[in-house]
């Protein structure tokens, strides 16, 4: 069989590109080493609940083109992410807003909140914060930093806030209004029926082979009597793995998900996500999946999320953007750019923390370049 494209990875990047290519009349084969499609946005129905098997995924974007595109494959509900932070027995709204400030300090106006933050950031304040600690204190003051940021961030990244770049915390909105929406984006929601159904629709009519890695696939194909041929490869696995780690290993943060089904509990925590921000609780958050779809299902399913240091063989989740890895990725990128008829894409292929909308946007951009 002759294919125009071999697409390695049935995640969001691979599925978006495959759909575009198939619609342009190209013949595609999609493979994935996992035994399911959808990559990290995979959801599985358990007890009438769509469980996010690789962590909570909330779709949010300000890109109308991307929003219109995903809506051709799924209808989205009106879920708005409003996590709660738990420090000991104290509960606070996120992102940092007037509800958080009022609970923390017993105040009621933006002016009072700003006055306290200004007071708390005086010591050590710098125009250009050099690290996450300085950035956090200058945004929300010392109390919130100590209770809601310091322990959580240390667990999440396995490093002190003073050793982490400032930009990580700048992702979070800080608002002087009573608005608990975690994102500033124009569009937000969860696909009704789960992400897997959405990706299934994207891959409709396209040949997909699961449970086989790129290397094994090449070997099996080469040994067959009539090997398949591919004009081009779209590769969404880890770029360093593609090159046999010959320049060294890129580093990632990994996660362990501990799932629990509670048949007799209807509502465990009253919210989809509760962040455990103190250092002495080993997990960073508990997700209660039924709340992504407003409480449907029998009993409830929760997942505790434990961050861990990545080692070869673990699932890579978050790229670690420090100087060493940025430089090493630059070298792999040179190799990748020189690789004939192979295009690297997606979160692992370009070693970048991409939200879903950015992954789709980059796959659509590639499709435009490739397919005209
Ligand atoms: P992936 O989904 O990782 O797909 C790559 C696929 O390639 C995988 O299925 C893998 O098995 C396969 N593969 C890899 N190597 C090989 C190989 N050698 N051979 C064969 N197959 C291979 N984004 C949001 O917008 N909102 C959120 O709320 C959000 N929450 C997140 C929470 C967590 C815990 C994490 C880790 C990420 C989150 N993201 C979120 C980001 C989101 O998961 C990604 O943007 C998206 O899944 C990336 O799609 P992808 O196709 O690039 O990669
Ligand atoms: N963060 C925190 N406390 C929280 C939530 C987030 O300190 O309760 C910090 C943490 O450093 C995290 C960063 O803010 O890495 C960005 O948060 P986000 O929710 O974007 O994290 P991600 O989506 O990467 O898990």
XYZ file of C-alpha atoms in Angstrom, residues 107-368:
262
model
C -11.328 42.638 53.374
C -14.046 43.609 50.928
C -12.764 46.157 48.390
C -10.110 46.118 45.617
C -8.413 49.135 47.205
C -7.956 47.255 50.495
C -6.565 44.195 48.657
C -4.113 46.301 46.632
C -2.932 48.084 49.780
C -2.112 44.771 51.509
C -0.329 43.376 48.437
C 1.694 46.596 48.055
C 2.685 46.366 51.718
C 3.674 42.669 51.423
C 5.731 43.022 48.270
C 7.834 45.929 49.581
C 10.675 43.745 50.863
C 12.778 42.516 48.014
C 10.512 43.993 45.336
C 12.199 44.209 41.925
C 11.104 45.787 38.676
C 11.987 42.600 36.754
C 11.430 39.563 39.006
C 14.309 37.120 38.603
C 12.408 33.965 39.547
C 8.980 32.526 40.352
C 9.130 33.508 44.040
C 9.842 37.167 43.300
C 7.222 37.225 40.575
C 4.558 35.630 42.784
C 5.165 37.973 45.722
C 5.062 41.010 43.483
C 1.729 39.858 42.014
C -0.176 38.708 45.114
C 1.956 39.360 48.207
C 3.651 37.109 50.765
C 0.604 35.469 52.438
C -0.812 34.050 49.227
C 2.627 33.054 48.049
C 3.286 31.120 51.285
C -0.118 29.388 51.468
C -1.188 28.851 47.873
C 1.925 28.904 45.688
C 5.131 27.858 47.426
C 4.239 24.267 48.391
C 2.167 23.540 45.283
C 4.893 24.741 42.937
C 7.606 22.816 44.754
C 5.539 19.618 44.408
C 4.609 20.321 40.810
C 8.114 21.061 39.566
C 10.334 19.322 42.159
C 12.299 22.550 42.502
C 12.224 25.610 44.760
C 10.352 28.673 43.512
C 13.655 30.560 43.551
C 15.035 28.121 40.957
C 12.084 28.408 38.563
C 11.437 30.985 35.828
C 8.967 33.795 36.583
C 6.819 33.138 33.497
C 5.282 29.937 34.934
C 3.175 31.885 37.432
C 2.318 34.626 34.959
C 0.065 32.117 33.184
C -2.466 32.604 35.993
C -4.783 35.624 35.954
C -4.717 37.980 38.965
C -7.950 39.956 39.167
C -9.344 42.624 41.424
C -12.902 41.513 40.628
C -15.003 38.642 42.056
C -14.467 36.432 38.989
C -13.448 32.786 39.543
C -12.980 31.873 35.879
C -9.472 30.367 35.688
C -8.993 31.476 32.082
C -9.284 34.802 30.283
C -10.204 33.180 26.964
C -13.287 34.007 24.933
C -14.381 30.341 24.460
C -14.351 27.474 26.962
C -15.983 24.091 27.553
C -15.791 20.296 27.561
C -16.877 18.227 24.555
C -20.198 16.549 25.326
C -19.591 12.786 25.075
C -15.888 13.145 25.977
C -12.683 13.979 24.100
C -12.245 10.452 22.754
C -15.521 10.683 20.826
C -14.334 13.990 19.368
C -11.023 12.514 18.186
C -12.819 9.415 16.883
C -14.863 11.711 14.675
C -11.727 13.494 13.485
C -10.201 10.153 12.477
C -13.350 8.878 10.781
C -12.464 6.884 7.642
C -8.693 7.043 8.277
C -6.642 3.870 8.874
C -5.376 3.738 12.469
C -3.098 1.082 13.964
C -2.813 1.043 17.751
C -0.400 -0.576 20.189
C 2.655 -0.244 17.957
C 5.625 2.096 18.268
C 7.229 3.832 15.309
C 10.352 1.694 15.524
C 8.419 -1.585 15.745
C 6.189 -0.478 12.919
C 9.200 0.234 10.683
C 10.681 -3.166 11.517
C 7.450 -5.080 10.897
C 6.877 -3.177 7.678
C 10.420 -3.754 6.382
C 10.091 -7.492 7.044
C 6.769 -7.852 5.240
C 6.553 -9.289 1.711
C 4.946 -6.123 0.362
C 6.024 -3.219 2.568
C 3.921 -0.073 2.721
C 5.535 3.113 1.468
C 5.083 6.653 2.787
C 5.982 9.895 1.055
C 6.238 11.768 4.336
C 6.202 11.123 8.059
C 4.514 13.415 10.603
C 6.144 12.591 13.938
C 4.487 13.657 17.221
C 6.545 11.532 19.642
C 9.505 12.884 21.649
C 12.076 14.422 19.320
C 15.048 13.113 21.361
C 13.643 9.566 21.214
C 13.389 9.759 17.423
C 17.133 10.386 17.255
C 17.908 7.595 19.734
C 18.826 10.182 22.414
C 22.163 10.542 20.699
C 22.723 14.073 22.020
C 21.401 13.226 25.515
C 17.986 13.060 27.172
C 15.622 16.024 27.272
C 14.026 16.291 30.723
C 10.323 16.188 31.536
C 8.109 16.237 34.610
C 6.017 13.138 34.927
C 2.757 12.432 36.739
C 1.172 9.462 38.450
C -2.621 9.279 38.442
C -4.329 7.387 41.258
C -7.969 6.770 40.428
C -10.666 5.815 42.900
C -14.293 4.865 42.291
C -16.676 5.647 45.147
C -19.968 3.838 44.437
C -21.720 5.211 47.513
C -20.596 8.787 47.212
C -22.558 11.132 45.048
C -20.426 14.221 45.447
C -16.947 13.991 46.970
C -15.646 17.543 46.833
C -18.284 19.717 45.157
C -15.978 20.878 42.372
C -14.103 19.425 39.382
C -10.651 20.437 40.680
C -9.339 21.033 44.176
C -5.648 21.966 44.432
C -3.840 20.846 47.591
C -1.340 23.626 48.059
C 0.550 22.667 51.228
C 3.852 20.831 50.878
C 2.887 18.049 53.306
C 0.117 16.583 51.090
C 1.900 14.465 48.463
C -0.511 15.086 45.596
C -1.122 18.431 43.876
C -4.794 18.038 43.107
C -7.894 15.881 43.170
C -10.116 15.835 40.126
C -13.746 14.763 40.481
C -14.642 13.950 36.897
C -18.454 14.075 37.038
C -18.384 17.833 37.698
C -16.983 18.478 34.197
C -20.455 17.449 33.041
C -22.497 18.885 35.894
C -22.838 15.798 38.039
C -24.038 12.974 35.786
C -23.106 9.336 36.628
C -23.425 6.621 39.299
C -21.352 7.278 42.401
C -18.251 9.302 41.672
C -14.735 8.859 40.264
C -11.841 10.909 41.623
C -8.186 11.051 40.583
C -5.306 12.162 42.770
C -2.429 13.616 40.764
C 1.132 13.015 42.012
C 3.931 14.820 40.179
C 7.188 12.925 39.814
C 10.675 13.301 38.396
C 10.738 11.815 34.903
C 13.131 8.989 34.088
C 13.554 7.111 30.813
C 10.553 4.828 30.319
C 8.086 7.118 32.179
C 5.398 9.072 30.331
C 6.728 12.545 29.527
C 4.135 15.185 30.455
C 5.664 18.626 30.949
C 8.854 19.818 29.201
C 11.255 21.365 31.734
C 12.204 24.688 30.183
C 15.564 25.456 31.774
C 18.740 26.608 30.002
C 20.149 23.091 29.650
C 17.034 21.690 27.979
C 16.472 24.747 25.795
C 19.998 24.439 24.455
C 19.737 20.683 23.967
C 16.396 21.027 22.207
C 17.994 23.601 19.877
C 20.497 20.945 18.799
C 17.786 18.326 18.243
C 15.842 20.901 16.241
C 18.805 21.282 13.885
C 18.766 17.509 13.326
C 14.990 17.547 12.915
C 15.103 20.333 10.339
C 17.678 18.365 8.346
C 15.644 15.153 8.382
C 14.260 14.657 4.897
C 10.516 14.023 4.550
C 9.929 13.929 8.310
C 8.037 16.744 9.999
C 8.016 17.059 13.793
C 4.920 18.442 15.482
C 2.862 18.493 18.679
C 3.876 18.913 22.284
C 6.605 16.252 22.273
C 7.822 16.746 18.708
C 8.717 20.389 19.356
C 9.335 20.079 23.137
C 6.897 22.791 24.100
C 4.146 23.123 26.696
C 1.249 23.605 24.323
C -2.401 23.905 25.331
C -4.849 22.012 23.121
C -5.857 25.062 21.101
C -2.228 25.855 20.286
C -1.667 22.248 19.186
C -4.641 22.438 16.840
C -3.548 25.843 15.512
C -0.054 24.534 14.735
C -1.419 21.384 13.030
C -3.783 23.525 10.918
C -0.848 25.768 9.994
C 1.223 22.767 8.958
C -1.693 21.406 6.934
C -1.987 24.692 5.090
